[in-house]
């Protein structure tokens, strides 16, 4: 099964990396693929350039063979839409390979506002990860979709190429990229919230308003 975790990774932090490792183990796959998005259609512009975010991500996964980075959305012109990425992956991986995309309950709650969202279950499975304090609204399209397509086990995802939704509640670290950017801009240290290699690169390149001192 090919498992993708999309996001802005602005910057990547231990919350993302822990989630990816937990997913790799819970899903029984060799690898989880992190997919940084170029121009996120549903949110404010990121604080660092695509090239900076990609370099930080590559550094973060360098020592972890179970994680890899797919930069296809950064090399595509214009906005990144998940359905386009999944269509490309489906063509590359063929009709039978299970593909699963991971989304937090925060993102999945607004799933029916994603471009071409109805096509997504025809291309991939969806793994919805419970974010603390963000439940799906009871009477929502997202909840209806979950009820209709809910997977009862991880094995079901391995047995079919697409179409199921699995709800998971892995332990999550209470870390957000927003909190890290705010700390850096205030002159506070974000150390231990993200890999040291990523922090040193942020310092070296003066990202997120950092003054360049480690
Ligand atoms: P921001 O604070 O800028 O909104 P973020 O830290 O939430 O960023 P994203 O790049 O938007 O990070 O997240 C990428 C993916 O990782 C999303 O699916 C998101 O739900 C998930 N994620 C983000 N932070 C955590 C965390 N601490 N633990 C687990 N998953 C997380």
mmCIF file of C-alpha atoms and ligand atoms in Angstrom:
data_model
loop_
_atom_site.group_PDB
_atom_site.id
_atom_site.type_symbol
_atom_site.label_atom_id
_atom_site.label_comp_id
_atom_site.label_asym_id
_atom_site.label_seq_id
_atom_site.Cartn_x
_atom_site.Cartn_y
_atom_site.Cartn_z
ATOM 1 C CA UNK A 1 0.000 0.000 0.000
ATOM 2 C CA UNK A 2 1.244 3.470 -0.911
ATOM 3 C CA UNK A 3 0.491 5.873 1.967
ATOM 4 C CA UNK A 4 0.734 9.639 1.503
ATOM 5 C CA UNK A 5 0.675 12.354 4.149
ATOM 6 C CA UNK A 6 0.169 15.770 2.589
ATOM 7 C CA UNK A 7 0.680 19.122 4.226
ATOM 8 C CA UNK A 8 2.383 22.451 4.090
ATOM 9 C CA UNK A 9 5.210 21.334 6.385
ATOM 10 C CA UNK A 10 5.963 24.959 7.143
ATOM 11 C CA UNK A 11 8.182 23.792 8.806
ATOM 12 C CA UNK A 12 8.123 20.004 9.290
ATOM 13 C CA UNK A 13 8.119 19.093 13.000
ATOM 14 C CA UNK A 14 8.111 16.108 15.344
ATOM 15 C CA UNK A 15 4.281 16.002 15.310
ATOM 16 C CA UNK A 16 4.390 15.177 11.576
ATOM 17 C CA UNK A 17 7.292 12.752 11.895
ATOM 18 C CA UNK A 18 5.822 10.865 14.870
ATOM 19 C CA UNK A 19 2.482 10.592 13.054
ATOM 20 C CA UNK A 20 4.223 9.201 9.964
ATOM 21 C CA UNK A 21 6.097 6.584 12.028
ATOM 22 C CA UNK A 22 2.946 5.608 13.959
ATOM 23 C CA UNK A 23 1.064 5.210 10.664
ATOM 24 C CA UNK A 24 3.832 3.161 9.106
ATOM 25 C CA UNK A 25 3.676 0.744 12.026
ATOM 26 C CA UNK A 26 -0.118 0.637 12.466
ATOM 27 C CA UNK A 27 -0.698 0.148 8.734
ATOM 28 C CA UNK A 28 2.076 -2.409 8.321
ATOM 29 C CA UNK A 29 3.763 -0.640 5.393
ATOM 30 C CA UNK A 30 7.457 -0.189 4.646
ATOM 31 C CA UNK A 31 7.233 3.503 4.024
ATOM 32 C CA UNK A 32 5.082 6.613 4.406
ATOM 33 C CA UNK A 33 5.448 9.351 1.787
ATOM 34 C CA UNK A 34 5.294 13.002 2.811
ATOM 35 C CA UNK A 35 3.884 15.244 0.084
ATOM 36 C CA UNK A 36 4.488 18.970 0.587
ATOM 37 C CA UNK A 37 1.952 21.125 -1.243
ATOM 38 C CA UNK A 38 2.873 24.067 -3.422
ATOM 39 C CA UNK A 39 0.155 26.685 -3.112
ATOM 40 C CA UNK A 40 -2.357 25.359 -0.600
ATOM 41 C CA UNK A 41 -5.772 26.180 -2.038
ATOM 42 C CA UNK A 42 -7.542 26.255 1.333
ATOM 43 C CA UNK A 43 -5.201 28.213 3.533
ATOM 44 C CA UNK A 44 -2.956 31.232 3.851
ATOM 45 C CA UNK A 45 0.323 31.296 1.964
ATOM 46 C CA UNK A 46 3.158 29.539 3.780
ATOM 47 C CA UNK A 47 5.915 31.369 5.636
ATOM 48 C CA UNK A 48 8.838 29.811 3.754
ATOM 49 C CA UNK A 49 9.340 29.186 0.033
ATOM 50 C CA UNK A 50 8.646 25.806 -1.555
ATOM 51 C CA UNK A 51 12.384 25.234 -1.976
ATOM 52 C CA UNK A 52 13.021 25.974 1.723
ATOM 53 C CA UNK A 53 10.190 23.726 2.946
ATOM 54 C CA UNK A 54 11.383 20.907 0.689
ATOM 55 C CA UNK A 55 14.986 21.202 1.891
ATOM 56 C CA UNK A 56 13.851 21.091 5.539
ATOM 57 C CA UNK A 57 11.704 18.025 4.858
ATOM 58 C CA UNK A 58 14.509 16.176 3.081
ATOM 59 C CA UNK A 59 16.766 16.854 6.044
ATOM 60 C CA UNK A 60 14.105 15.623 8.467
ATOM 61 C CA UNK A 61 13.652 12.246 6.723
ATOM 62 C CA UNK A 62 17.304 11.696 5.750
ATOM 63 C CA UNK A 63 18.039 9.384 8.681
ATOM 64 C CA UNK A 64 14.689 7.560 8.620
ATOM 65 C CA UNK A 65 14.395 4.881 5.924
ATOM 66 C CA UNK A 66 10.657 4.472 6.618
ATOM 67 C CA UNK A 67 9.882 8.010 5.453
ATOM 68 C CA UNK A 68 10.285 9.578 2.030
ATOM 69 C CA UNK A 69 9.350 12.850 0.344
ATOM 70 C CA UNK A 70 7.441 13.186 -2.919
ATOM 71 C CA UNK A 71 7.897 16.706 -4.326
ATOM 72 C CA UNK A 72 5.545 16.380 -7.304
ATOM 73 C CA UNK A 73 3.185 19.117 -6.073
ATOM 74 C CA UNK A 74 6.062 21.573 -5.757
ATOM 75 C CA UNK A 75 7.181 20.972 -9.312
ATOM 76 C CA UNK A 76 3.661 21.387 -10.697
ATOM 77 C CA UNK A 77 2.632 24.911 -11.743
ATOM 78 C CA UNK A 78 -0.192 26.555 -9.827
ATOM 79 C CA UNK A 79 -2.358 25.202 -7.023
ATOM 80 C CA UNK A 80 -2.024 21.634 -5.747
ATOM 81 C CA UNK A 81 -5.239 19.672 -5.745
ATOM 82 C CA UNK A 82 -5.216 16.310 -4.006
ATOM 83 C CA UNK A 83 -7.395 14.710 -6.692
ATOM 84 C CA UNK A 84 -4.799 15.583 -9.381
ATOM 85 C CA UNK A 85 -1.972 14.121 -7.301
ATOM 86 C CA UNK A 86 -3.955 10.927 -6.699
ATOM 87 C CA UNK A 87 -4.787 10.612 -10.408
ATOM 88 C CA UNK A 88 -1.094 10.853 -11.258
ATOM 89 C CA UNK A 89 -0.184 8.293 -8.598
ATOM 90 C CA UNK A 90 -2.900 5.921 -9.766
ATOM 91 C CA UNK A 91 -1.526 6.071 -13.307
ATOM 92 C CA UNK A 92 1.991 5.389 -12.077
ATOM 93 C CA UNK A 93 1.124 2.618 -9.614
ATOM 94 C CA UNK A 94 -1.518 0.884 -11.725
ATOM 95 C CA UNK A 95 -5.164 0.023 -10.922
ATOM 96 C CA UNK A 96 -4.534 -2.621 -8.261
ATOM 97 C CA UNK A 97 -2.061 -1.061 -5.828
ATOM 98 C CA UNK A 98 -3.848 0.214 -2.695
ATOM 99 C CA UNK A 99 -3.252 3.942 -2.195
ATOM 100 C CA UNK A 100 -4.196 5.706 1.053
ATOM 101 C CA UNK A 101 -4.123 9.405 1.808
ATOM 102 C CA UNK A 102 -3.965 10.614 5.385
ATOM 103 C CA UNK A 103 -5.932 13.626 6.593
ATOM 104 C CA UNK A 104 -6.561 15.066 10.037
ATOM 105 C CA UNK A 105 -10.137 15.489 11.256
ATOM 106 C CA UNK A 106 -9.548 19.251 10.850
ATOM 107 C CA UNK A 107 -8.982 18.901 7.111
ATOM 108 C CA UNK A 108 -11.501 16.093 6.591
ATOM 109 C CA UNK A 109 -14.300 18.156 8.170
ATOM 110 C CA UNK A 110 -14.141 20.423 5.090
ATOM 111 C CA UNK A 111 -13.614 17.554 2.635
ATOM 112 C CA UNK A 112 -16.686 18.389 0.548
ATOM 113 C CA UNK A 113 -15.151 21.771 -0.294
ATOM 114 C CA UNK A 114 -12.030 20.211 -1.848
ATOM 115 C CA UNK A 115 -11.786 20.472 -5.614
ATOM 116 C CA UNK A 116 -13.165 17.307 -7.270
ATOM 117 C CA UNK A 117 -13.668 15.590 -3.894
ATOM 118 C CA UNK A 118 -16.137 13.027 -5.226
ATOM 119 C CA UNK A 119 -13.364 11.558 -7.394
ATOM 120 C CA UNK A 120 -11.077 10.921 -4.412
ATOM 121 C CA UNK A 121 -12.670 7.691 -3.050
ATOM 122 C CA UNK A 122 -12.481 6.291 -6.601
ATOM 123 C CA UNK A 123 -8.732 6.803 -6.533
ATOM 124 C CA UNK A 124 -7.603 6.110 -2.974
ATOM 125 C CA UNK A 125 -8.546 5.129 0.542
ATOM 126 C CA UNK A 126 -8.728 7.886 3.138
ATOM 127 C CA UNK A 127 -7.252 7.556 6.614
ATOM 128 C CA UNK A 128 -8.786 10.097 8.979
ATOM 129 C CA UNK A 129 -6.632 10.859 11.984
ATOM 130 C CA UNK A 130 -8.362 12.240 15.059
ATOM 131 C CA UNK A 131 -6.858 15.645 15.951
ATOM 132 C CA UNK A 132 -7.361 16.653 19.595
ATOM 133 C CA UNK A 133 -10.477 18.745 20.038
ATOM 134 C CA UNK A 134 -11.483 18.542 16.361
ATOM 135 C CA UNK A 135 -14.396 16.149 15.913
ATOM 136 C CA UNK A 136 -16.261 15.791 12.641
ATOM 137 C CA UNK A 137 -19.537 17.759 12.644
ATOM 138 C CA UNK A 138 -22.377 15.255 13.189
ATOM 139 C CA UNK A 139 -24.530 16.327 10.227
ATOM 140 C CA UNK A 140 -21.820 16.823 7.633
ATOM 141 C CA UNK A 141 -20.935 15.418 4.242
ATOM 142 C CA UNK A 142 -17.682 14.166 5.773
ATOM 143 C CA UNK A 143 -19.531 12.202 8.463
ATOM 144 C CA UNK A 144 -21.954 10.750 5.868
ATOM 145 C CA UNK A 145 -19.032 9.653 3.703
ATOM 146 C CA UNK A 146 -17.302 8.069 6.676
ATOM 147 C CA UNK A 147 -20.470 6.167 7.624
ATOM 148 C CA UNK A 148 -20.932 4.888 4.070
ATOM 149 C CA UNK A 149 -17.355 3.817 3.446
ATOM 150 C CA UNK A 150 -15.966 3.017 6.869
ATOM 151 C CA UNK A 151 -13.287 0.304 7.003
ATOM 152 C CA UNK A 152 -13.378 -2.044 9.996
ATOM 153 C CA UNK A 153 -9.740 -3.112 9.798
ATOM 154 C CA UNK A 154 -6.411 -2.169 8.304
ATOM 155 C CA UNK A 155 -6.482 -5.422 6.341
ATOM 156 C CA UNK A 156 -9.504 -4.226 4.340
ATOM 157 C CA UNK A 157 -7.368 -1.364 3.034
ATOM 158 C CA UNK A 158 -4.676 -3.777 1.859
ATOM 159 C CA UNK A 159 -7.293 -5.938 0.128
ATOM 160 C CA UNK A 160 -8.779 -3.201 -2.102
ATOM 161 C CA UNK A 161 -7.132 -0.444 -4.147
ATOM 162 C CA UNK A 162 -9.396 2.441 -3.029
ATOM 163 C CA UNK A 163 -12.788 3.480 -1.679
ATOM 164 C CA UNK A 164 -12.606 2.886 2.080
ATOM 165 C CA UNK A 165 -12.230 5.313 4.962
ATOM 166 C CA UNK A 166 -10.376 4.241 8.096
ATOM 167 C CA UNK A 167 -10.588 6.325 11.282
ATOM 168 C CA UNK A 168 -7.470 6.118 13.443
ATOM 169 C CA UNK A 169 -6.547 7.744 16.742
ATOM 170 C CA UNK A 170 -2.784 7.398 17.046
ATOM 171 C CA UNK A 171 -1.069 9.182 19.933
ATOM 172 C CA UNK A 172 -0.253 12.696 18.720
ATOM 173 C CA UNK A 173 2.249 15.251 19.922
ATOM 174 C CA UNK A 174 0.774 18.649 20.669
ATOM 175 C CA UNK A 175 2.956 20.544 18.207
ATOM 176 C CA UNK A 176 1.897 22.859 15.376
ATOM 177 C CA UNK A 177 3.915 24.591 12.692
ATOM 178 C CA UNK A 178 2.023 27.780 13.543
ATOM 179 C CA UNK A 179 3.305 27.599 17.137
ATOM 180 C CA UNK A 180 6.857 27.037 15.881
ATOM 181 C CA UNK A 181 6.703 29.991 13.474
ATOM 182 C CA UNK A 182 5.339 32.216 16.240
ATOM 183 C CA UNK A 183 8.093 31.185 18.643
ATOM 184 C CA UNK A 184 10.807 31.897 16.091
ATOM 185 C CA UNK A 185 9.310 35.282 15.200
ATOM 186 C CA UNK A 186 9.249 36.191 18.942
ATOM 187 C CA UNK A 187 12.909 35.208 19.279
ATOM 188 C CA UNK A 188 12.077 32.093 21.353
ATOM 189 C CA UNK A 189 13.577 28.652 20.761
ATOM 190 C CA UNK A 190 11.526 25.903 19.095
ATOM 191 C CA UNK A 191 14.156 23.277 19.949
ATOM 192 C CA UNK A 192 12.877 19.756 20.726
ATOM 193 C CA UNK A 193 9.666 20.467 18.793
ATOM 194 C CA UNK A 194 11.438 19.678 15.524
ATOM 195 C CA UNK A 195 14.662 17.919 14.478
ATOM 196 C CA UNK A 196 17.843 19.817 15.318
ATOM 197 C CA UNK A 197 18.975 19.579 11.689
ATOM 198 C CA UNK A 198 15.804 21.415 10.641
ATOM 199 C CA UNK A 199 16.263 24.084 13.311
ATOM 200 C CA UNK A 200 19.910 24.671 12.325
ATOM 201 C CA UNK A 201 18.887 25.056 8.686
ATOM 202 C CA UNK A 202 16.168 27.562 9.677
ATOM 203 C CA UNK A 203 18.848 29.542 11.550
ATOM 204 C CA UNK A 204 21.358 29.340 8.695
ATOM 205 C CA UNK A 205 18.805 30.623 6.185
ATOM 206 C CA UNK A 206 17.133 33.145 8.513
ATOM 207 C CA UNK A 207 13.682 31.643 7.895
ATOM 208 C CA UNK A 208 10.439 32.651 9.681
ATOM 209 C CA UNK A 209 11.967 35.943 10.805
ATOM 210 C CA UNK A 210 14.886 34.300 12.589
ATOM 211 C CA UNK A 211 17.922 36.497 13.166
ATOM 212 C CA UNK A 212 20.438 33.812 12.159
ATOM 213 C CA UNK A 213 21.768 32.821 15.624
ATOM 214 C CA UNK A 214 21.280 29.195 16.690
HETATM 215 P P1 LIG B 1 -0.005 24.823 10.644
HETATM 216 O O1 LIG B 1 0.169 25.041 12.115
HETATM 217 O O2 LIG B 1 0.843 25.706 9.759
HETATM 218 O O3 LIG B 1 -1.458 24.775 10.225
HETATM 219 P P2 LIG B 1 0.481 21.990 10.960
HETATM 220 O O4 LIG B 1 1.533 21.845 12.000
HETATM 221 O O5 LIG B 1 -0.944 21.690 11.362
HETATM 222 O O6 LIG B 1 0.610 23.388 10.298
HETATM 223 P P3 LIG B 1 0.401 20.800 8.298
HETATM 224 O O7 LIG B 1 1.558 20.934 7.385
HETATM 225 O O8 LIG B 1 -0.833 21.550 7.982
HETATM 226 O O9 LIG B 1 0.949 21.088 9.778
HETATM 227 O O10 LIG B 1 0.045 19.271 8.538
HETATM 228 C C1 LIG B 1 0.306 18.213 7.675
HETATM 229 C C2 LIG B 1 -0.459 17.009 8.164
HETATM 230 O O11 LIG B 1 0.019 16.631 9.460
HETATM 231 C C3 LIG B 1 -1.959 17.257 8.333
HETATM 232 O O12 LIG B 1 -2.633 16.066 7.945
HETATM 233 C C4 LIG B 1 -2.127 17.516 9.803
HETATM 234 O O13 LIG B 1 -3.424 17.117 10.247
HETATM 235 C C5 LIG B 1 -1.023 16.652 10.404
HETATM 236 N N1 LIG B 1 -0.471 17.192 11.636
HETATM 237 C C6 LIG B 1 -0.054 18.436 11.892
HETATM 238 N N2 LIG B 1 0.423 18.568 13.148
HETATM 239 C C7 LIG B 1 0.315 17.342 13.698
HETATM 240 C C8 LIG B 1 0.626 16.796 15.004
HETATM 241 N N3 LIG B 1 1.139 17.536 15.990
HETATM 242 N N4 LIG B 1 0.388 15.505 15.202
HETATM 243 C C9 LIG B 1 -0.139 14.755 14.218
HETATM 244 N N5 LIG B 1 -0.464 15.206 12.993
HETATM 245 C C10 LIG B 1 -0.245 16.471 12.734
#
